[in-house]
Amino acid sequence: MQVPFLDLKAPYLELRDELDAVWHRVMESGWYLLGRELESFEAEYAAYCGASHCVGVGNGLDALHLILRAMEIGPGDEVIVPTHTYIATWLAVSYAGATPVPVEPDEQTFNLHPDKVEAAITGRTKAIMPVHLYGQPADMDPINTIASRYGLKVVEDAAQAHGARYKGRRAGSLGDAAGFSFYPGKNLGAMGDGGAVVTNDARLAEKVRLLRNYGSSVKYRHEAMGYNSRLDELQAAMLRIKLKHLDTWNERRRRIAAYYSEALQNAGLMLPCPPDWAEPVWHLYVVRAVTRQELTERLDRCGIGWLIHYPVAPHLQEAYRGLGYPPGSFPVAERLAQEVLSLPIGPHMSDQDVAAVIAAVAGNSAAAKE
């Protein structure tokens, strides 16, 4: 059997009638931007996150960038970022004109290591941007404590953490503001690009609303040099439907992760081990394999999809050559880039799919092909 890494059609097939209905509703409304669907989604998603405000924007990168702009973080400023993350975390800082300052992750959680943050703070530091990587919340209490001590902002990169909880509180309510992505492959995914800023800060939310719409709150009057970054009505309407199913889908992801963790204990891999205070949503199930190529070849033979998140650390990307970090600068991130491997996980995987992945990873090729 073939098990794809990700099946983007399955959520549509499950919700076809509801999604088709809202498509017609939006199309027949004749209103496609900054309308009632967006307003309703913003209210519903803010409530879901346990926050006061949500502002829909064009994508997750814009969400992070606009937060920094609204905080007036820019040239000459520094923002602490993880060394192990998707490059969008760093790009948001660069787009604001600030400088990303890398800090290594905790090797057990893959998230920003709180014990290493303080040493990276300088007189130019304005914010810390922890990432809830792979759907597991970062350890926010010590990060917030450090930020408070130095008068810094905390911006959650929650692009992979829709519904994740830290000590009972949902991602999006754990810092000064959070940026979410609704890229189609996310736990809460649109039918194209989309993103949102979530915050309890009314003033910041209003600034983001201004910036996302050309710096304008009144048509043809522009108070700031803004951007065109608006979550459109169709995407908002479809996200409203999917939001109703998000907790159920996340619970299915948790069950699959539990199956993997139980069945692969003796597979010679380092498996995810979330802290007791974390309730991940398992956007990705990421293992570490010293002999990763051997594992990927076996998965290929068995028809099992896989991906690497992420094969090149941001500081070694061509885009960031100018920062001057040579190989060896951040050994933890570089080691993770050589060892991490993401297995298929998603709410629409069948029990047979999960069994096939387990069999292939464990080396039982015959069982995987049944």
JSON list of N, CA, C and O in Angstrom, two decimals, residues 81-87 89-90 102-106 109-112 131 133-134 286 308-315 330 332-338 340:
[
{"chain": "A", "resi": 81, "resn": "VAL", "atom": "N", "xyz": [15.64, 34.57, 17.98]},
{"chain": "A", "resi": 81, "resn": "VAL", "atom": "CA", "xyz": [14.91, 33.53, 17.25]},
{"chain": "A", "resi": 81, "resn": "VAL", "atom": "C", "xyz": [15.60, 32.18, 17.46]},
{"chain": "A", "resi": 81, "resn": "VAL", "atom": "O", "xyz": [16.78, 32.13, 17.78]},
{"chain": "A", "resi": 82, "resn": "PRO", "atom": "N", "xyz": [14.88, 31.07, 17.25]},
{"chain": "A", "resi": 82, "resn": "PRO", "atom": "CA", "xyz": [15.52, 29.76, 17.36]},
{"chain": "A", "resi": 82, "resn": "PRO", "atom": "C", "xyz": [16.42, 29.49, 16.15]},
{"chain": "A", "resi": 82, "resn": "PRO", "atom": "O", "xyz": [16.16, 29.97, 15.04]},
{"chain": "A", "resi": 83, "resn": "THR", "atom": "N", "xyz": [17.45, 28.68, 16.37]},
{"chain": "A", "resi": 83, "resn": "THR", "atom": "CA", "xyz": [18.30, 28.26, 15.25]},
{"chain": "A", "resi": 83, "resn": "THR", "atom": "C", "xyz": [17.65, 27.13, 14.46]},
{"chain": "A", "resi": 83, "resn": "THR", "atom": "O", "xyz": [18.00, 26.90, 13.31]},
{"chain": "A", "resi": 84, "resn": "HIS", "atom": "N", "xyz": [16.70, 26.43, 15.08]},
{"chain": "A", "resi": 84, "resn": "HIS", "atom": "CA", "xyz": [16.02, 25.32, 14.41]},
{"chain": "A", "resi": 84, "resn": "HIS", "atom": "C", "xyz": [14.56, 25.69, 14.22]},
{"chain": "A", "resi": 84, "resn": "HIS", "atom": "O", "xyz": [13.75, 25.62, 15.14]},
{"chain": "A", "resi": 85, "resn": "THR", "atom": "N", "xyz": [14.23, 26.13, 13.01]},
{"chain": "A", "resi": 85, "resn": "THR", "atom": "CA", "xyz": [12.87, 26.54, 12.68]},
{"chain": "A", "resi": 85, "resn": "THR", "atom": "C", "xyz": [12.78, 26.71, 11.17]},
{"chain": "A", "resi": 85, "resn": "THR", "atom": "O", "xyz": [13.79, 26.66, 10.46]},
{"chain": "A", "resi": 86, "resn": "TYR", "atom": "N", "xyz": [11.56, 26.93, 10.69]},
{"chain": "A", "resi": 86, "resn": "TYR", "atom": "CA", "xyz": [11.39, 27.29, 9.28]},
{"chain": "A", "resi": 86, "resn": "TYR", "atom": "C", "xyz": [11.87, 28.72, 9.10]},
{"chain": "A", "resi": 86, "resn": "TYR", "atom": "O", "xyz": [11.74, 29.56, 9.99]},
{"chain": "A", "resi": 87, "resn": "ILE", "atom": "N", "xyz": [12.39, 29.02, 7.94]},
{"chain": "A", "resi": 87, "resn": "ILE", "atom": "CA", "xyz": [13.05, 30.31, 7.69]},
{"chain": "A", "resi": 87, "resn": "ILE", "atom": "C", "xyz": [12.09, 31.50, 7.83]},
{"chain": "A", "resi": 87, "resn": "ILE", "atom": "O", "xyz": [12.54, 32.63, 8.05]},
{"chain": "A", "resi": 89, "resn": "THR", "atom": "N", "xyz": [10.37, 32.39, 10.27]},
{"chain": "A", "resi": 89, "resn": "THR", "atom": "CA", "xyz": [10.59, 33.04, 11.57]},
{"chain": "A", "resi": 89, "resn": "THR", "atom": "C", "xyz": [11.64, 34.12, 11.44]},
{"chain": "A", "resi": 89, "resn": "THR", "atom": "O", "xyz": [11.48, 35.24, 11.95]},
{"chain": "A", "resi": 90, "resn": "TRP", "atom": "N", "xyz": [12.74, 33.79, 10.78]},
{"chain": "A", "resi": 90, "resn": "TRP", "atom": "CA", "xyz": [13.83, 34.75, 10.59]},
{"chain": "A", "resi": 90, "resn": "TRP", "atom": "C", "xyz": [13.43, 35.84, 9.59]},
{"chain": "A", "resi": 90, "resn": "TRP", "atom": "O", "xyz": [13.74, 37.01, 9.78]},
{"chain": "A", "resi": 102, "resn": "PRO", "atom": "N", "xyz": [20.25, 34.32, 16.66]},
{"chain": "A", "resi": 102, "resn": "PRO", "atom": "CA", "xyz": [19.92, 32.90, 16.84]},
{"chain": "A", "resi": 102, "resn": "PRO", "atom": "C", "xyz": [20.29, 32.37, 18.22]},
{"chain": "A", "resi": 102, "resn": "PRO", "atom": "O", "xyz": [21.34, 32.70, 18.77]},
{"chain": "A", "resi": 103, "resn": "VAL", "atom": "N", "xyz": [19.40, 31.52, 18.75]},
{"chain": "A", "resi": 103, "resn": "VAL", "atom": "CA", "xyz": [19.64, 30.81, 20.01]},
{"chain": "A", "resi": 103, "resn": "VAL", "atom": "C", "xyz": [19.28, 29.35, 19.78]},
{"chain": "A", "resi": 103, "resn": "VAL", "atom": "O", "xyz": [18.26, 29.04, 19.17]},
{"chain": "A", "resi": 104, "resn": "GLU", "atom": "N", "xyz": [20.12, 28.46, 20.30]},
{"chain": "A", "resi": 104, "resn": "GLU", "atom": "CA", "xyz": [19.96, 27.03, 20.07]},
{"chain": "A", "resi": 104, "resn": "GLU", "atom": "C", "xyz": [18.72, 26.45, 20.76]},
{"chain": "A", "resi": 104, "resn": "GLU", "atom": "O", "xyz": [18.25, 26.98, 21.79]},
{"chain": "A", "resi": 105, "resn": "PRO", "atom": "N", "xyz": [18.20, 25.33, 20.25]},
{"chain": "A", "resi": 105, "resn": "PRO", "atom": "CA", "xyz": [17.04, 24.69, 20.86]},
{"chain": "A", "resi": 105, "resn": "PRO", "atom": "C", "xyz": [17.42, 23.68, 21.95]},
{"chain": "A", "resi": 105, "resn": "PRO", "atom": "O", "xyz": [18.58, 23.29, 22.07]},
{"chain": "A", "resi": 106, "resn": "ASP", "atom": "N", "xyz": [16.42, 23.27, 22.69]},
{"chain": "A", "resi": 106, "resn": "ASP", "atom": "CA", "xyz": [16.52, 22.13, 23.59]},
{"chain": "A", "resi": 106, "resn": "ASP", "atom": "C", "xyz": [16.48, 20.87, 22.73]},
{"chain": "A", "resi": 106, "resn": "ASP", "atom": "O", "xyz": [15.57, 20.71, 21.92]},
{"chain": "A", "resi": 109, "resn": "THR", "atom": "N", "xyz": [13.06, 18.81, 23.06]},
{"chain": "A", "resi": 109, "resn": "THR", "atom": "CA", "xyz": [11.80, 19.35, 22.56]},
{"chain": "A", "resi": 109, "resn": "THR", "atom": "C", "xyz": [11.92, 19.98, 21.18]},
{"chain": "A", "resi": 109, "resn": "THR", "atom": "O", "xyz": [10.90, 20.23, 20.53]},
{"chain": "A", "resi": 110, "resn": "PHE", "atom": "N", "xyz": [13.14, 20.29, 20.74]},
{"chain": "A", "resi": 110, "resn": "PHE", "atom": "CA", "xyz": [13.43, 20.99, 19.49]},
{"chain": "A", "resi": 110, "resn": "PHE", "atom": "C", "xyz": [13.07, 22.48, 19.56]},
{"chain": "A", "resi": 110, "resn": "PHE", "atom": "O", "xyz": [13.28, 23.21, 18.60]},
{"chain": "A", "resi": 111, "resn": "ASN", "atom": "N", "xyz": [12.51, 22.93, 20.68]},
{"chain": "A", "resi": 111, "resn": "ASN", "atom": "CA", "xyz": [12.10, 24.33, 20.82]},
{"chain": "A", "resi": 111, "resn": "ASN", "atom": "C", "xyz": [13.20, 25.18, 21.45]},
{"chain": "A", "resi": 111, "resn": "ASN", "atom": "O", "xyz": [14.13, 24.66, 22.06]},
{"chain": "A", "resi": 112, "resn": "LEU", "atom": "N", "xyz": [13.05, 26.49, 21.33]},
{"chain": "A", "resi": 112, "resn": "LEU", "atom": "CA", "xyz": [13.99, 27.45, 21.90]},
{"chain": "A", "resi": 112, "resn": "LEU", "atom": "C", "xyz": [14.30, 27.10, 23.35]},
{"chain": "A", "resi": 112, "resn": "LEU", "atom": "O", "xyz": [13.39, 26.92, 24.16]},
{"chain": "A", "resi": 131, "resn": "VAL", "atom": "N", "xyz": [9.16, 29.62, 18.89]},
{"chain": "A", "resi": 131, "resn": "VAL", "atom": "CA", "xyz": [8.34, 28.89, 17.93]},
{"chain": "A", "resi": 131, "resn": "VAL", "atom": "C", "xyz": [7.78, 27.65, 18.61]},
{"chain": "A", "resi": 131, "resn": "VAL", "atom": "O", "xyz": [8.52, 26.90, 19.25]},
{"chain": "A", "resi": 133, "resn": "LEU", "atom": "N", "xyz": [7.26, 24.66, 17.75]},
{"chain": "A", "resi": 133, "resn": "LEU", "atom": "CA", "xyz": [7.65, 23.86, 16.60]},
{"chain": "A", "resi": 133, "resn": "LEU", "atom": "C", "xyz": [6.98, 22.49, 16.58]},
{"chain": "A", "resi": 133, "resn": "LEU", "atom": "O", "xyz": [6.90, 21.82, 17.62]},
{"chain": "A", "resi": 134, "resn": "TYR", "atom": "N", "xyz": [6.54, 22.10, 15.39]},
{"chain": "A", "resi": 134, "resn": "TYR", "atom": "CA", "xyz": [5.92, 20.79, 15.15]},
{"chain": "A", "resi": 134, "resn": "TYR", "atom": "C", "xyz": [4.60, 20.62, 15.91]},
{"chain": "A", "resi": 134, "resn": "TYR", "atom": "O", "xyz": [4.09, 19.51, 16.05]},
{"chain": "A", "resi": 286, "resn": "VAL", "atom": "N", "xyz": [8.07, 14.00, 14.50]},
{"chain": "A", "resi": 286, "resn": "VAL", "atom": "CA", "xyz": [9.45, 14.10, 14.05]},
{"chain": "A", "resi": 286, "resn": "VAL", "atom": "C", "xyz": [10.34, 13.20, 14.91]},
{"chain": "A", "resi": 286, "resn": "VAL", "atom": "O", "xyz": [10.38, 13.35, 16.14]},
{"chain": "A", "resi": 308, "resn": "ILE", "atom": "N", "xyz": [11.65, 16.10, 5.50]},
{"chain": "A", "resi": 308, "resn": "ILE", "atom": "CA", "xyz": [12.63, 16.55, 6.48]},
{"chain": "A", "resi": 308, "resn": "ILE", "atom": "C", "xyz": [12.33, 18.00, 6.83]},
{"chain": "A", "resi": 308, "resn": "ILE", "atom": "O", "xyz": [12.34, 18.87, 5.96]},
{"chain": "A", "resi": 309, "resn": "HIS", "atom": "N", "xyz": [12.06, 18.24, 8.11]},
{"chain": "A", "resi": 309, "resn": "HIS", "atom": "CA", "xyz": [11.78, 19.60, 8.60]},
{"chain": "A", "resi": 309, "resn": "HIS", "atom": "C", "xyz": [12.81, 19.96, 9.68]},
{"chain": "A", "resi": 309, "resn": "HIS", "atom": "O", "xyz": [12.62, 19.65, 10.83]},
{"chain": "A", "resi": 310, "resn": "TYR", "atom": "N", "xyz": [13.95, 20.52, 9.31]},
{"chain": "A", "resi": 310, "resn": "TYR", "atom": "CA", "xyz": [14.29, 21.16, 8.05]},
{"chain": "A", "resi": 310, "resn": "TYR", "atom": "C", "xyz": [15.72, 20.76, 7.72]},
{"chain": "A", "resi": 310, "resn": "TYR", "atom": "O", "xyz": [16.55, 20.64, 8.64]},
{"chain": "A", "resi": 311, "resn": "PRO", "atom": "N", "xyz": [16.05, 20.56, 6.44]},
{"chain": "A", "resi": 311, "resn": "PRO", "atom": "CA", "xyz": [17.36, 20.00, 6.08]},
{"chain": "A", "resi": 311, "resn": "PRO", "atom": "C", "xyz": [18.52, 20.97, 6.16]},
{"chain": "A", "resi": 311, "resn": "PRO", "atom": "O", "xyz": [19.67, 20.55, 6.20]},
{"chain": "A", "resi": 312, "resn": "VAL", "atom": "N", "xyz": [18.24, 22.28, 6.15]},
{"chain": "A", "resi": 312, "resn": "VAL", "atom": "CA", "xyz": [19.30, 23.30, 6.24]},
{"chain": "A", "resi": 312, "resn": "VAL", "atom": "C", "xyz": [18.89, 24.33, 7.28]},
{"chain": "A", "resi": 312, "resn": "VAL", "atom": "O", "xyz": [17.82, 24.94, 7.17]},
{"chain": "A", "resi": 313, "resn": "ALA", "atom": "N", "xyz": [19.71, 24.51, 8.30]},
{"chain": "A", "resi": 313, "resn": "ALA", "atom": "CA", "xyz": [19.40, 25.50, 9.34]},
{"chain": "A", "resi": 313, "resn": "ALA", "atom": "C", "xyz": [19.41, 26.90, 8.73]},
{"chain": "A", "resi": 313, "resn": "ALA", "atom": "O", "xyz": [20.16, 27.19, 7.79]},
{"chain": "A", "resi": 314, "resn": "PRO", "atom": "N", "xyz": [18.58, 27.81, 9.25]},
{"chain": "A", "resi": 314, "resn": "PRO", "atom": "CA", "xyz": [18.49, 29.16, 8.66]},
{"chain": "A", "resi": 314, "resn": "PRO", "atom": "C", "xyz": [19.83, 29.87, 8.55]},
{"chain": "A", "resi": 314, "resn": "PRO", "atom": "O", "xyz": [20.08, 30.58, 7.55]},
{"chain": "A", "resi": 315, "resn": "HIS", "atom": "N", "xyz": [20.71, 29.71, 9.54]},
{"chain": "A", "resi": 315, "resn": "HIS", "atom": "CA", "xyz": [21.97, 30.46, 9.51]},
{"chain": "A", "resi": 315, "resn": "HIS", "atom": "C", "xyz": [22.90, 29.98, 8.40]},
{"chain": "A", "resi": 315, "resn": "HIS", "atom": "O", "xyz": [23.85, 30.68, 8.05]},
{"chain": "A", "resi": 330, "resn": "PHE", "atom": "N", "xyz": [26.32, 26.83, 15.15]},
{"chain": "A", "resi": 330, "resn": "PHE", "atom": "CA", "xyz": [25.22, 26.37, 16.00]},
{"chain": "A", "resi": 330, "resn": "PHE", "atom": "C", "xyz": [25.09, 24.86, 15.84]},
{"chain": "A", "resi": 330, "resn": "PHE", "atom": "O", "xyz": [24.26, 24.36, 15.07]},
{"chain": "A", "resi": 332, "resn": "VAL", "atom": "N", "xyz": [23.89, 22.35, 17.58]},
{"chain": "A", "resi": 332, "resn": "VAL", "atom": "CA", "xyz": [22.66, 21.61, 17.85]},
{"chain": "A", "resi": 332, "resn": "VAL", "atom": "C", "xyz": [21.74, 21.67, 16.64]},
{"chain": "A", "resi": 332, "resn": "VAL", "atom": "O", "xyz": [21.22, 20.65, 16.17]},
{"chain": "A", "resi": 333, "resn": "ALA", "atom": "N", "xyz": [21.51, 22.87, 16.12]},
{"chain": "A", "resi": 333, "resn": "ALA", "atom": "CA", "xyz": [20.65, 23.02, 14.95]},
{"chain": "A", "resi": 333, "resn": "ALA", "atom": "C", "xyz": [21.21, 22.26, 13.75]},
{"chain": "A", "resi": 333, "resn": "ALA", "atom": "O", "xyz": [20.46, 21.62, 12.99]},
{"chain": "A", "resi": 334, "resn": "GLU", "atom": "N", "xyz": [22.51, 22.31, 13.58]},
{"chain": "A", "resi": 334, "resn": "GLU", "atom": "CA", "xyz": [23.12, 21.62, 12.44]},
{"chain": "A", "resi": 334, "resn": "GLU", "atom": "C", "xyz": [23.01, 20.10, 12.59]},
{"chain": "A", "resi": 334, "resn": "GLU", "atom": "O", "xyz": [22.81, 19.38, 11.60]},
{"chain": "A", "resi": 335, "resn": "ARG", "atom": "N", "xyz": [23.12, 19.60, 13.81]},
{"chain": "A", "resi": 335, "resn": "ARG", "atom": "CA", "xyz": [22.96, 18.17, 14.04]},
{"chain": "A", "resi": 335, "resn": "ARG", "atom": "C", "xyz": [21.51, 17.74, 13.79]},
{"chain": "A", "resi": 335, "resn": "ARG", "atom": "O", "xyz": [21.25, 16.70, 13.18]},
{"chain": "A", "resi": 336, "resn": "LEU", "atom": "N", "xyz": [20.57, 18.54, 14.26]},
{"chain": "A", "resi": 336, "resn": "LEU", "atom": "CA", "xyz": [19.16, 18.22, 14.02]},
{"chain": "A", "resi": 336, "resn": "LEU", "atom": "C", "xyz": [18.86, 18.18, 12.52]},
{"chain": "A", "resi": 336, "resn": "LEU", "atom": "O", "xyz": [18.13, 17.30, 12.04]},
{"chain": "A", "resi": 337, "resn": "ALA", "atom": "N", "xyz": [19.43, 19.11, 11.78]},
{"chain": "A", "resi": 337, "resn": "ALA", "atom": "CA", "xyz": [19.20, 19.14, 10.33]},
{"chain": "A", "resi": 337, "resn": "ALA", "atom": "C", "xyz": [19.66, 17.86, 9.65]},
{"chain": "A", "resi": 337, "resn": "ALA", "atom": "O", "xyz": [19.11, 17.46, 8.62]},
{"chain": "A", "resi": 338, "resn": "GLN", "atom": "N", "xyz": [20.64, 17.21, 10.23]},
{"chain": "A", "resi": 338, "resn": "GLN", "atom": "CA", "xyz": [21.17, 15.97, 9.66]},
{"chain": "A", "resi": 338, "resn": "GLN", "atom": "C", "xyz": [20.40, 14.73, 10.12]},
{"chain": "A", "resi": 338, "resn": "GLN", "atom": "O", "xyz": [20.55, 13.66, 9.53]},
{"chain": "A", "resi": 340, "resn": "VAL", "atom": "N", "xyz": [16.78, 14.79, 11.72]},
{"chain": "A", "resi": 340, "resn": "VAL", "atom": "CA", "xyz": [15.33, 14.79, 11.87]},
{"chain": "A", "resi": 340, "resn": "VAL", "atom": "C", "xyz": [14.63, 14.20, 10.64]},
{"chain": "A", "resi": 340, "resn": "VAL", "atom": "O", "xyz": [15.10, 14.35, 9.51]}
]
